[in-house]
Coordinates of C-alpha atoms in Angstrom, one line a residue:
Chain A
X1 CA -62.0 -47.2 96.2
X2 CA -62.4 -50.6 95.1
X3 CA -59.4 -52.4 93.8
X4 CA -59.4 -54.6 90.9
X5 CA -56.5 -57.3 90.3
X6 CA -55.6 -58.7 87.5
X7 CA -54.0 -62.1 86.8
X8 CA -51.9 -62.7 84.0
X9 CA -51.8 -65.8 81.9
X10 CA -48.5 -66.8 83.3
X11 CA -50.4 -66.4 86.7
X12 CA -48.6 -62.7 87.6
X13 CA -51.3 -60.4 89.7
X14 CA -51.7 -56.7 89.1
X15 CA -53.4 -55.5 91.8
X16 CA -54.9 -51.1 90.8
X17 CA -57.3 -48.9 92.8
X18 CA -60.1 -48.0 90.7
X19 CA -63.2 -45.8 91.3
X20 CA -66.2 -46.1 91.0
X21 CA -67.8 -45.8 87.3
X22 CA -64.9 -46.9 85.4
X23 CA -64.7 -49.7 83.3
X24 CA -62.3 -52.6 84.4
X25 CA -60.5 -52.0 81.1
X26 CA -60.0 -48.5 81.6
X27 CA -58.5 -48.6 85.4
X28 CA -56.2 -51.4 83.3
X29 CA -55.4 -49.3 80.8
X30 CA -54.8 -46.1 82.3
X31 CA -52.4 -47.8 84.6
X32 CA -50.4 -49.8 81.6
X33 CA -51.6 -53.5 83.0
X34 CA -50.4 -55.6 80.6
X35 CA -53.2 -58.2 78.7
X36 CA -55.7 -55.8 77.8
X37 CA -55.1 -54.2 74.7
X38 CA -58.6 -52.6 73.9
X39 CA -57.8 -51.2 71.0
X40 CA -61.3 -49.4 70.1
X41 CA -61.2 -47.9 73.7
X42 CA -64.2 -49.4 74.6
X43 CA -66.6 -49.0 72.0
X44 CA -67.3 -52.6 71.3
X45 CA -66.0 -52.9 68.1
X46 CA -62.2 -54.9 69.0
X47 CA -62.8 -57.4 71.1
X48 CA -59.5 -56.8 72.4
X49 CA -60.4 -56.5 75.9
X50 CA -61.4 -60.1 76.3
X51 CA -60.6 -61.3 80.1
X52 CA -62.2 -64.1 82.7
X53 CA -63.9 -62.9 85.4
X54 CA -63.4 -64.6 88.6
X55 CA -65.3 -66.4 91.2
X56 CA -66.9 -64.2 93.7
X57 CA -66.4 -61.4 91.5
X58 CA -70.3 -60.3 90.2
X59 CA -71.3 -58.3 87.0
X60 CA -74.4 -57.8 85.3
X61 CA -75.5 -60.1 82.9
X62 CA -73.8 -59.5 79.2
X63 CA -75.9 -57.6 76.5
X64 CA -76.5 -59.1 73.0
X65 CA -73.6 -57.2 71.3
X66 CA -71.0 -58.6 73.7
X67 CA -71.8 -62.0 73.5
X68 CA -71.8 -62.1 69.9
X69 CA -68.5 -60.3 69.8
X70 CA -67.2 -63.0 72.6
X71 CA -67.1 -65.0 69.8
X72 CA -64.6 -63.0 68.0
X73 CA -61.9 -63.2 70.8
X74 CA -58.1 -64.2 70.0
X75 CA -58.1 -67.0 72.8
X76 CA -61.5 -69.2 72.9
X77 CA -64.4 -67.6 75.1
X78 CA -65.2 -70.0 78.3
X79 CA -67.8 -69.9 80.9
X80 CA -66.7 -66.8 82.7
X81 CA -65.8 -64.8 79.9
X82 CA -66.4 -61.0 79.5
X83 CA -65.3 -58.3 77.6
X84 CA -63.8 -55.6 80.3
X85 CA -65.0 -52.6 78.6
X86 CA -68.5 -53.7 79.7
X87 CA -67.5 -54.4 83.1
X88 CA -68.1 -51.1 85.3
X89 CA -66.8 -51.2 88.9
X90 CA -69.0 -50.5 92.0
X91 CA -67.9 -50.6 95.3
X92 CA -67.3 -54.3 95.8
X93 CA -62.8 -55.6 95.0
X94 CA -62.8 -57.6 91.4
X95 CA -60.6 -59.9 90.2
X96 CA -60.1 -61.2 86.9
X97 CA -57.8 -63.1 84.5
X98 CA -56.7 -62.0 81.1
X99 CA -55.9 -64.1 77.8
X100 CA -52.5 -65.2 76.7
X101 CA -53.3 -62.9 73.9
X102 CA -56.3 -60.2 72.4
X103 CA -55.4 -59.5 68.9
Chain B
X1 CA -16.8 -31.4 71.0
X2 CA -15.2 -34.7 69.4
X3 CA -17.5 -37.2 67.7
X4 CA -16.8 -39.7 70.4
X5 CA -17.7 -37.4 73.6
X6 CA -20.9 -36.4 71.1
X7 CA -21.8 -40.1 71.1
X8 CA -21.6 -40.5 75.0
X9 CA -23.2 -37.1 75.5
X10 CA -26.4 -38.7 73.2
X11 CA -26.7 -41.9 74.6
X12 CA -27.3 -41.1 77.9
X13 CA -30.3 -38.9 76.5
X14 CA -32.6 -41.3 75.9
X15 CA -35.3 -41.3 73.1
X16 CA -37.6 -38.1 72.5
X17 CA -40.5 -38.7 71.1
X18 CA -42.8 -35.2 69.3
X19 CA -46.3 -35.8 69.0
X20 CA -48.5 -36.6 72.3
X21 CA -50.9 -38.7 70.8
X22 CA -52.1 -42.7 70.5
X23 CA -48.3 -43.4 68.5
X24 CA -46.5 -41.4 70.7
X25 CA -47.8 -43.3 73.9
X26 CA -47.9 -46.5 72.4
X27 CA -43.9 -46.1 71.7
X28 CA -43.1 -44.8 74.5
X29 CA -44.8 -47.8 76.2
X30 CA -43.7 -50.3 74.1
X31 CA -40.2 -49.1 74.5
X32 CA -40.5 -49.4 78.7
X33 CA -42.4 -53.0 77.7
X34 CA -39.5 -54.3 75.8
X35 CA -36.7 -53.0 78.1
X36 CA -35.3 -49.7 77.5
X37 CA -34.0 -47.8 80.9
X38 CA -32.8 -44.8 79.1
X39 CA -34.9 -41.5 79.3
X40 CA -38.0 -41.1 77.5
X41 CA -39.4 -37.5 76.5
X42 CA -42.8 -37.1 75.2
X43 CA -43.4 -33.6 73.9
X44 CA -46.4 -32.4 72.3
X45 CA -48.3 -29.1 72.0
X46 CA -51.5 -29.6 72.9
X47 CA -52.4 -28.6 76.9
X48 CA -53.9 -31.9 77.6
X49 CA -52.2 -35.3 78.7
X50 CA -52.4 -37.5 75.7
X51 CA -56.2 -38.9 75.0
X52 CA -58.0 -40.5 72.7
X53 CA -59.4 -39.0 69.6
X54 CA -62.3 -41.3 68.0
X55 CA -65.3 -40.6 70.8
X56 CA -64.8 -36.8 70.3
X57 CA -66.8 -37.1 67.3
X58 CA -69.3 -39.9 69.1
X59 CA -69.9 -40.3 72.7
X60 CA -67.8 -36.8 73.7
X61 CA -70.3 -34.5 71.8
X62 CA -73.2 -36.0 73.0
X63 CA -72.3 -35.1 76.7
X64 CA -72.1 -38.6 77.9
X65 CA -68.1 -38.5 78.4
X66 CA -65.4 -36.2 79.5
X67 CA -62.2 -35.0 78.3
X68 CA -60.7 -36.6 81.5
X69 CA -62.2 -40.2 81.1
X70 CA -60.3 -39.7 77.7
X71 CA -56.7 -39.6 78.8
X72 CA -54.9 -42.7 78.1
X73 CA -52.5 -43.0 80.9
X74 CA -52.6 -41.5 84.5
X75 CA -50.2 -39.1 85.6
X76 CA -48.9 -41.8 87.8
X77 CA -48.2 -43.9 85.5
X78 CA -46.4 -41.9 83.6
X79 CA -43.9 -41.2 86.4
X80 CA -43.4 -44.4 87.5
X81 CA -42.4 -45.7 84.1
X82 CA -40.2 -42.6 84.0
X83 CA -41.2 -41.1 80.7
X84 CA -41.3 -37.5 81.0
X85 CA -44.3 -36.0 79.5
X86 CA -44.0 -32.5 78.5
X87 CA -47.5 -30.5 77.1
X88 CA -47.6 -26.9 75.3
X89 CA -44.6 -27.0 74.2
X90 CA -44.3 -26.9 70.2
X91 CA -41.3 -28.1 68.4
X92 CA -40.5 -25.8 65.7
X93 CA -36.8 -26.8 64.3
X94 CA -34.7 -30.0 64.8
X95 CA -31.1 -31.0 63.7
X96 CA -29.2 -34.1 64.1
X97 CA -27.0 -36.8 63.1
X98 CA -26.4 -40.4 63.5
X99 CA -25.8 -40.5 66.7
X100 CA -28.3 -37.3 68.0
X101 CA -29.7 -34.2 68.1
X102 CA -31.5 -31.3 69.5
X103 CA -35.0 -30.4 69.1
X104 CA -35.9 -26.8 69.9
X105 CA -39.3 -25.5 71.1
X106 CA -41.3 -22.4 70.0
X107 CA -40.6 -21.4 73.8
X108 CA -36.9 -21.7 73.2
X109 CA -37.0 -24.6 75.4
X110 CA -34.1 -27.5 74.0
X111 CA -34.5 -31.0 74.2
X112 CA -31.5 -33.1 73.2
X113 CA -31.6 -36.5 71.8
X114 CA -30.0 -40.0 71.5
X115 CA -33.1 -41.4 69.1
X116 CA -36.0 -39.4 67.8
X117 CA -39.2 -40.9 67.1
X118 CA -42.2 -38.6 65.1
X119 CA -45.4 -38.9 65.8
X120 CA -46.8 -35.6 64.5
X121 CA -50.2 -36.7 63.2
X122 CA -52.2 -34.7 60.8
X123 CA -54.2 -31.6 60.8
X124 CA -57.2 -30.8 59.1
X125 CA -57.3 -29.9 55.5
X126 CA -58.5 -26.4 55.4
X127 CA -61.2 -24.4 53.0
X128 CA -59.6 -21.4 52.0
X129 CA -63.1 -20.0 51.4
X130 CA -64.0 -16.6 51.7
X131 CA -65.6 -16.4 55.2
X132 CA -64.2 -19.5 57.0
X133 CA -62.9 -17.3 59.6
X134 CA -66.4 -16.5 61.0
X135 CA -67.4 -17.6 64.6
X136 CA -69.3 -21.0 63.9
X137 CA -67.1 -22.7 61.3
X138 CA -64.6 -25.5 62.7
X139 CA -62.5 -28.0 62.2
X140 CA -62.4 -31.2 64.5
X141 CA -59.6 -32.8 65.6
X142 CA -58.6 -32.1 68.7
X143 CA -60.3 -32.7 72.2
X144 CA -60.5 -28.2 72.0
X145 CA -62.3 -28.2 68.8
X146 CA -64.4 -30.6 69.8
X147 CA -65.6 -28.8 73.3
X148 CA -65.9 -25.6 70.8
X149 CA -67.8 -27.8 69.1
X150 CA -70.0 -29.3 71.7
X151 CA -70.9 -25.3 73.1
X152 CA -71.9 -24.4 70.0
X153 CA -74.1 -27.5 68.9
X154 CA -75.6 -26.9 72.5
X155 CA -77.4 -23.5 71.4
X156 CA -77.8 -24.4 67.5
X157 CA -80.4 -25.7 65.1
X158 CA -79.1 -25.6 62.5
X159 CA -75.6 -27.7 61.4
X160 CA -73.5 -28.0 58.2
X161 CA -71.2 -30.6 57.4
X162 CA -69.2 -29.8 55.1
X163 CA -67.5 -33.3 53.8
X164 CA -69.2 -36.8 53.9
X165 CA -66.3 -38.9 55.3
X166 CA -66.5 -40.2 58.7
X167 CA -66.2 -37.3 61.3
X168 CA -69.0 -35.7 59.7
X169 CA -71.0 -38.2 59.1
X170 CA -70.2 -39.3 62.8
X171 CA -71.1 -36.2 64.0
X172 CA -74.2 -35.2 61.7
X173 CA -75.8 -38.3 63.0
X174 CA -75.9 -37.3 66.7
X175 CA -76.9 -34.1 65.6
X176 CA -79.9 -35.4 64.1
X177 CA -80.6 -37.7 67.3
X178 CA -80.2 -34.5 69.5
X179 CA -82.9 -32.9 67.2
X180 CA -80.9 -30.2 65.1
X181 CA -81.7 -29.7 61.4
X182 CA -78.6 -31.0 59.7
X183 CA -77.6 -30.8 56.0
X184 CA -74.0 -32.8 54.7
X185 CA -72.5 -31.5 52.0
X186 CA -70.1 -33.5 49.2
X187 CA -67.8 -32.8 46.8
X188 CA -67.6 -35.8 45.4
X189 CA -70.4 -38.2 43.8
X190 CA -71.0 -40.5 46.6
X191 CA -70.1 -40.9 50.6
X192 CA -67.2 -41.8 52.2
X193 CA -65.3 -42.4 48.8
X194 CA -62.1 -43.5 49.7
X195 CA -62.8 -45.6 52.6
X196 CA -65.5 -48.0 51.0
X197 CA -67.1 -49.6 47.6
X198 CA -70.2 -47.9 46.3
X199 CA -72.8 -50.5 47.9
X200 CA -71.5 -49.1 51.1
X201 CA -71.6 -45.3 50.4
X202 CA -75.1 -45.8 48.9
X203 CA -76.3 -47.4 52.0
X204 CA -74.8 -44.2 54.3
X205 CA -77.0 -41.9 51.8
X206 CA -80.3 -43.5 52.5
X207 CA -79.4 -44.5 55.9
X208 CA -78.9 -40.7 56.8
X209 CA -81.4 -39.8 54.2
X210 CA -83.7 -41.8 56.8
X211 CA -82.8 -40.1 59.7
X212 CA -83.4 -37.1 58.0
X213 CA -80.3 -35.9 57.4
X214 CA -80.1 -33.9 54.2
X215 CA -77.7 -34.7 51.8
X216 CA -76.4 -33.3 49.4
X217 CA -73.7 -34.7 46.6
X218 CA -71.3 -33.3 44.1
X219 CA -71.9 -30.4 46.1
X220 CA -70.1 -27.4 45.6
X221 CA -69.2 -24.5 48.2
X222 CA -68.5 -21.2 47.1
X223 CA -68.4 -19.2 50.6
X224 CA -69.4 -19.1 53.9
X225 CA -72.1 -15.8 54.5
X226 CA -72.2 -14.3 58.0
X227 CA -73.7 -11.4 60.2
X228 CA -71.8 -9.7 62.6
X229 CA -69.0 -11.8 62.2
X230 CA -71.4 -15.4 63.1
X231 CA -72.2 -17.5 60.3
X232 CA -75.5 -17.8 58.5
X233 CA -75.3 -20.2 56.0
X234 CA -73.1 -21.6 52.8
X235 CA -73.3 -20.6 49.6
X236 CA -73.2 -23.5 46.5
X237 CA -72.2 -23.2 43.1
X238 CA -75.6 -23.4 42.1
X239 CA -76.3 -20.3 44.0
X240 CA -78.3 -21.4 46.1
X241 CA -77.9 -20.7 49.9
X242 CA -77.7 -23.9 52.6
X243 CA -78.9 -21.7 56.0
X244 CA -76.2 -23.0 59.3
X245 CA -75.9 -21.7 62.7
X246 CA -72.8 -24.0 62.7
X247 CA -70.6 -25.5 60.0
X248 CA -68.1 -28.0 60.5
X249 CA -65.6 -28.7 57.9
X250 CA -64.5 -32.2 57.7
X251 CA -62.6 -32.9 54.4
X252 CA -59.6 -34.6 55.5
X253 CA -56.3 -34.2 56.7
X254 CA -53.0 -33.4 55.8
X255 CA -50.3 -35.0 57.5
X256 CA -48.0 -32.5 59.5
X257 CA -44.3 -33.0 58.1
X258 CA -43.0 -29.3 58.6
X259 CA -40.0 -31.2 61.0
X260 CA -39.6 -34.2 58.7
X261 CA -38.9 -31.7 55.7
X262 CA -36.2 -29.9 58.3
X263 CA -34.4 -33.1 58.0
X264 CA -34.0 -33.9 54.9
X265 CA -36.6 -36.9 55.3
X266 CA -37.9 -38.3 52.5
X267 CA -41.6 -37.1 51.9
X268 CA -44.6 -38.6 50.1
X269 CA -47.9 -37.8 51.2
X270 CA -46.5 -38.1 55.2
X271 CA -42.8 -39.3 56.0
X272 CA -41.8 -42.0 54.2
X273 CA -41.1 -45.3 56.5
X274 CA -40.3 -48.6 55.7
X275 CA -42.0 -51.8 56.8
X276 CA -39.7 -51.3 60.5
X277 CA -41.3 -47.6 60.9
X278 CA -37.6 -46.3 59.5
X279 CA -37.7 -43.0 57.9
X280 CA -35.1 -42.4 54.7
X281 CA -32.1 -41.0 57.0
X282 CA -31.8 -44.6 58.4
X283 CA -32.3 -43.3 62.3
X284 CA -35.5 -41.4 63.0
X285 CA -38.5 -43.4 63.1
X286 CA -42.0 -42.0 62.2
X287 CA -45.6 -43.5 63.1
X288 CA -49.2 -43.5 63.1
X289 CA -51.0 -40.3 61.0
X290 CA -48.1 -38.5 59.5
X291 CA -46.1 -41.9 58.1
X292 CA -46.5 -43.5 55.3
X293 CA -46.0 -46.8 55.2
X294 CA -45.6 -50.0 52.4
X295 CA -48.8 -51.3 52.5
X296 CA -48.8 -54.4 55.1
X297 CA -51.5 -56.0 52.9
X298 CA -49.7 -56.2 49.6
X299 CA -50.9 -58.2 46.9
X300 CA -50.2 -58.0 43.0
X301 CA -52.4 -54.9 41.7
X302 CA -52.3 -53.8 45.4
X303 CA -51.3 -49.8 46.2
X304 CA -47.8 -50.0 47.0
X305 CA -47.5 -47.4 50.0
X306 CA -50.7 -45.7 51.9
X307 CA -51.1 -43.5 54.8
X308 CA -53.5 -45.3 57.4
X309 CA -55.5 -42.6 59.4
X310 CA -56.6 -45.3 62.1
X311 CA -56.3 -46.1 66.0
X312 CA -54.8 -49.9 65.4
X313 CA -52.5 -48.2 62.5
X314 CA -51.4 -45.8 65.3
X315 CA -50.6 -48.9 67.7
X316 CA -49.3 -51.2 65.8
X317 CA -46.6 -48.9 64.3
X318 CA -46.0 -47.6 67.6
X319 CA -44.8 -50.9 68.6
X320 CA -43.1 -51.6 66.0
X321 CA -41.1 -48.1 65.9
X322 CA -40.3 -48.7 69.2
X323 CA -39.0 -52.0 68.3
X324 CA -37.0 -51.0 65.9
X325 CA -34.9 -47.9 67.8
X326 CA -33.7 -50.0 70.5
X327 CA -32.3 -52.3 67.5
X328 CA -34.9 -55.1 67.5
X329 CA -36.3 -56.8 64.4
X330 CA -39.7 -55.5 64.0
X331 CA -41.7 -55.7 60.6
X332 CA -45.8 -54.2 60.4
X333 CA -47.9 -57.2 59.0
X334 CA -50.9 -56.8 60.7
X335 CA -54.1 -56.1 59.1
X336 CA -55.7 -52.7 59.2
X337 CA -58.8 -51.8 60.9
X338 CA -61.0 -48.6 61.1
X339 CA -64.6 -48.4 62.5
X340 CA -67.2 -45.6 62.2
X341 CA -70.1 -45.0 65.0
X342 CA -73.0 -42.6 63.5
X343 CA -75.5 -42.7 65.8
X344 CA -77.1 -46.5 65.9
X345 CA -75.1 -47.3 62.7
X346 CA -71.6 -49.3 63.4
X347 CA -69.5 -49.4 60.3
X348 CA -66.1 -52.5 61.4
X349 CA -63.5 -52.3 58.3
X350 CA -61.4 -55.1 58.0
X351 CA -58.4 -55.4 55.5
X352 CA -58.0 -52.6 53.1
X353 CA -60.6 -53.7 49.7
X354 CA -58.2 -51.7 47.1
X355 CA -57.6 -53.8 43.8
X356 CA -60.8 -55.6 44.8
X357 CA -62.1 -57.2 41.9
X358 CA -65.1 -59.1 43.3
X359 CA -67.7 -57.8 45.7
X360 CA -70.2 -60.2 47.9
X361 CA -73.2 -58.7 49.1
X362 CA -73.9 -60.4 52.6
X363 CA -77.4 -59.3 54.0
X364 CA -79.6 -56.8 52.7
X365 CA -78.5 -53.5 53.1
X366 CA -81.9 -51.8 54.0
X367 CA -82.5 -53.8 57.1
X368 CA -79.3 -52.0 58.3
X369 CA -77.3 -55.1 59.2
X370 CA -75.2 -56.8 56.6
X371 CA -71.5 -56.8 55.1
X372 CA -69.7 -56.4 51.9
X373 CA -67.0 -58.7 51.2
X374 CA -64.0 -57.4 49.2
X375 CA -62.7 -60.2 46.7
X376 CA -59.4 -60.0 44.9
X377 CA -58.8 -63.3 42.9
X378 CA -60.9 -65.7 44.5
X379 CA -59.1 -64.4 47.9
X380 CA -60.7 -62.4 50.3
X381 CA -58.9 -59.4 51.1
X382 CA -61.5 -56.7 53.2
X383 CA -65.2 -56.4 54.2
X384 CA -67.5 -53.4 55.1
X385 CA -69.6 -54.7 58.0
X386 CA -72.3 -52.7 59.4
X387 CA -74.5 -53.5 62.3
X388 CA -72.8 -57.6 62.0
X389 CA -69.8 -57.7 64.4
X390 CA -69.7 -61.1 63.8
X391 CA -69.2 -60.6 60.4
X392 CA -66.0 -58.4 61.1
X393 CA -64.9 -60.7 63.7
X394 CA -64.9 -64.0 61.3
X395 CA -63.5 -61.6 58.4
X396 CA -60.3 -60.1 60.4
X397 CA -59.4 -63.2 62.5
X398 CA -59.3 -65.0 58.6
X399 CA -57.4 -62.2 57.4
X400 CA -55.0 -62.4 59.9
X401 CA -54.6 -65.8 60.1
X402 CA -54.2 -66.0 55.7
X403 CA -57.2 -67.5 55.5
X404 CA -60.3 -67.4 53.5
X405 CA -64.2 -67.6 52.8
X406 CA -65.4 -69.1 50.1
X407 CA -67.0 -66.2 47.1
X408 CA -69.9 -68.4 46.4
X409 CA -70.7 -69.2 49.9
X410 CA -69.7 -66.1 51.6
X411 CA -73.5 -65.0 50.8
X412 CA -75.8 -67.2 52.7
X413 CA -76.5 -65.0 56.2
X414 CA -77.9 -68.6 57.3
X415 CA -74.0 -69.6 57.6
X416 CA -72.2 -68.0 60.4
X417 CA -69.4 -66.8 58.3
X418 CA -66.9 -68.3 61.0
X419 CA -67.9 -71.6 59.8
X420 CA -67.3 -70.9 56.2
X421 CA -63.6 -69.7 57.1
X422 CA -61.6 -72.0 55.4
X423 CA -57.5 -72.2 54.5
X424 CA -56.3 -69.7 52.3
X425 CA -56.4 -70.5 48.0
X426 CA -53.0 -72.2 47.2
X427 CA -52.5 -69.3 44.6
X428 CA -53.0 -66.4 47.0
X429 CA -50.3 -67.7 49.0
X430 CA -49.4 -66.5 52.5

């Protein structure tokens, strides 16, 4: 089971096992980690699931629709920047950060 | 017992919360998040942990999700936050006081009180129609009508939507992608009439006119015919017969109030609340579906109270009920949202475009991406945005902030409309 952590903006870490298949917002979600609210439950239409992915953590590249609604995110979009409802989980530990805020 | 021993017997009871659904979670979470210790009971009848509703008439029906990837919160989690989730278990009468109460199940099974929160939601408004009962009509609301639903769609061609709102349109359009002959049938003159302006509903008819949907407007059903107890087909006004191997009705819902009503709460088209989530008795708080609410986005010539059938309406008030049993100051002030999936059309609402009395027309509505912008003295106050998430984006982060976009600019799709967001009119306020 690969284990995803999460690191709050005041630098707290969440560390969840996940499976396989699941979004990194759901395995958040499901286990009430704070600083993902993704309120459209991951239908790309909130932008509320905004976090920063870390290095040595690896996704596919972004499709159209997110990036456009990157732009849409309560804190600033940077580099690293995904929205965690397009972020499935293989096999592989993830790590990432989440805003001071989504909404 | 004296009043003082009733008070100590209460508060050691916790908060019970009726309604297992996206309000009842949210509270119950928001009340761990902000501190609370005492117990927390979640009671609700359905046999499912708490889920979400929206992709049961999207994503669920077409196969490519579960009822399990559905569920909001792991059992785990539940436990370890020590809120007690009870399932099939239907609350049938309550009585308190200020200080408590008891809730009793259909079962017989008690649950005592220190707070009470309702989150009863809604049910669908139902067609008394002669022949409703017959095997192929439904409703969809819950994650059981909607794997009814999904069996039945599996071995039809032909499907009836009664009702053009959004579950029906939602789900007519992935019946026409999975191949099925699908007619929609309206009461009313146009689409979708209380949720948007008619440049919107006029683009859903020829959108689903273009999918080959059959529509069909100020529609009006007399019956539903059947054969050995399945239906056949629904019979108009006009006589004329619309043939159905399935017919979903989708016209609504009404919000469920039976326990409200037991005490004493005022009613108005849901239980009345107050900007805190406070029903009229002072103590029992009330959210998402079944509440009605002062309308968070008031402005003069504005509705004054409104029942918000939504998944952010549901959260927000959640959080703010929450807030406001364990004595908190907590006031709803963000802006609504609601979106619609049918099949490669995505419908983002922002604000709510009541008392609009300007419209901008952003993009042209055949190409199937544009918005409509919802003015109200020079002030934007909503937009309809289909297919242009970034249009939505820009339009609720302004909202929210009290911002605005200039009417006479707000046109141009060479502008990114974030760059046209601008502060808010002095006269609009905020």
């Amino acid at each position: 089971m690969p284990s995803v952590t999460y690191i709050s903006a005041t630098g707290r870490e969440t560390a969840v096992a996940g499976f396989a298949g699941d979004s990194v917002m759901e395995t958040a979600v499901r286990n009430g980690v704070p600083g993902i609210v993704a309120e459209c439950g991951g239908s790309l239409s909130c932008a509320t699931c905004h976090v920063f992915v870390c290095a040595g953590s690896v996704f596919p590249a972004m499709e159209d629709l997110e990036d456009d609604m990157l732009d849409g995110t309560a804190i600033d979009r940077e580099e690293n920047s995904r929205l965690s409802c397009q972020l499935k989980l293989g096999d592989a530990d993830i790590r990432v950060a989440t805003p001071e805020t989504q909404v | 017992m004296t009043d003082t021993a009733a008070s100590a017997r209460h508060a050691s009871l916790g908060t019970l919360i009726i309604g297992n659904c996206q309000a009842g979670v949210q509270l119950a979470c928001s009340l761990r998040e902000l501190g609370d210790t005492d117990p927390i009971v979640l009671v609700g009848e359905e046999p499912h942990a708490p889920y979400q509703r929206p992709p049961l008439s999207k994503a669920f029906l077409k196969g490519e999700i579960t009822a399990d990837s559905l569920t909001f919160r792991t059992h785990d989690f539940y436990r370890e936050h020590n809120i007690e989730l009870v399932t099939r278990e239907r609350i049938v009468s309550i009585s308190r006081d200020g200080s408590g109460g008891t809730a009793v199940a259909e079962s017989g099974r008690r649950f005592d009180f220190a707070r009470l929160a309702l989150t009863t939601g809604a049910v669908p408004r139902q067609i008394p129609f002669d022949g409703s009962e017959l095997e192929g009509v439904g409703y969809l609301r819950t994650a059981t009508d909607a794997t009814q639903l999904e069996q039945a769609l599996g071995s039809a061609r032909k499907l009836v939507v009664v009702g053009g709102g959004f579950i029906g349109l939602e789900v007519a359009a992935g019946a026409r992608v999975a191949g099925l002959t699908v007619t929609v049938l309206e009461a009313a003159p146009r689409l979708v009439g209380r949720a948007v302006s008619e440049q919107t509903s006029e683009f859903y008819l020829q959108a689903h006119r273009r999918r080959g949907t059959r529509v069909v407007l100020n529609a009006q059903v007399v019956r539903f015919l059947g054969e050995h107890d399945r239906v056949t087909g629904v019979e108009l006004g006009d006589g004329t017969v619309v043939p159905a191997d399935v017919v979903l009705i989708g016209v609504g819902v009404i919000p469920r109030t039976e326990l409200a009503e037991q005490l004493g709460l005022a009613i108005d088209n849901g239980i009345v609340v107050d900007g805190s989530a406070l029903c009229s008795d002072g103590f029992t708080v009330a959210a998402g579906d079944c509440a009605n609410l002062p309308n968070p986005s008031i402005t003069p010539g504005g509705v004054a109270r409104l029942r918000l059938e939504s998944v952010q309406n549901a959260i927000e008030q959640g959080k703010v009920a929450a807030a406001t049993l364990l004595g908190l100051p907590a006031e709803y002030s963000t802006v609504p949202w609601f979106w619609s999936d049918q099949a490669d059309l995505k419908l983002q609402i922002a604000g709510l475009s009541g008392g609009h009395d300007q419209i901008v027309l952003r993009g042209e509505p055949d190409s199937e991406k544009f918005s409509v912008l919802y003015y109200r003295a020079g002030q934007l106050i909503a937009a309809d945005c289909i297919n242009k998430p970034l249009d939505f984006i820009a339009v609720r982060g302004a909202l929210n902030h009290g911002q605005n976009v200039p009417a006479d600019l707000a046109g141009d799709v060479t502008i990114p409309l974030k760059k046209l967001v601008s502060a808010a009119p002095a006269l609009a306020g905020k």
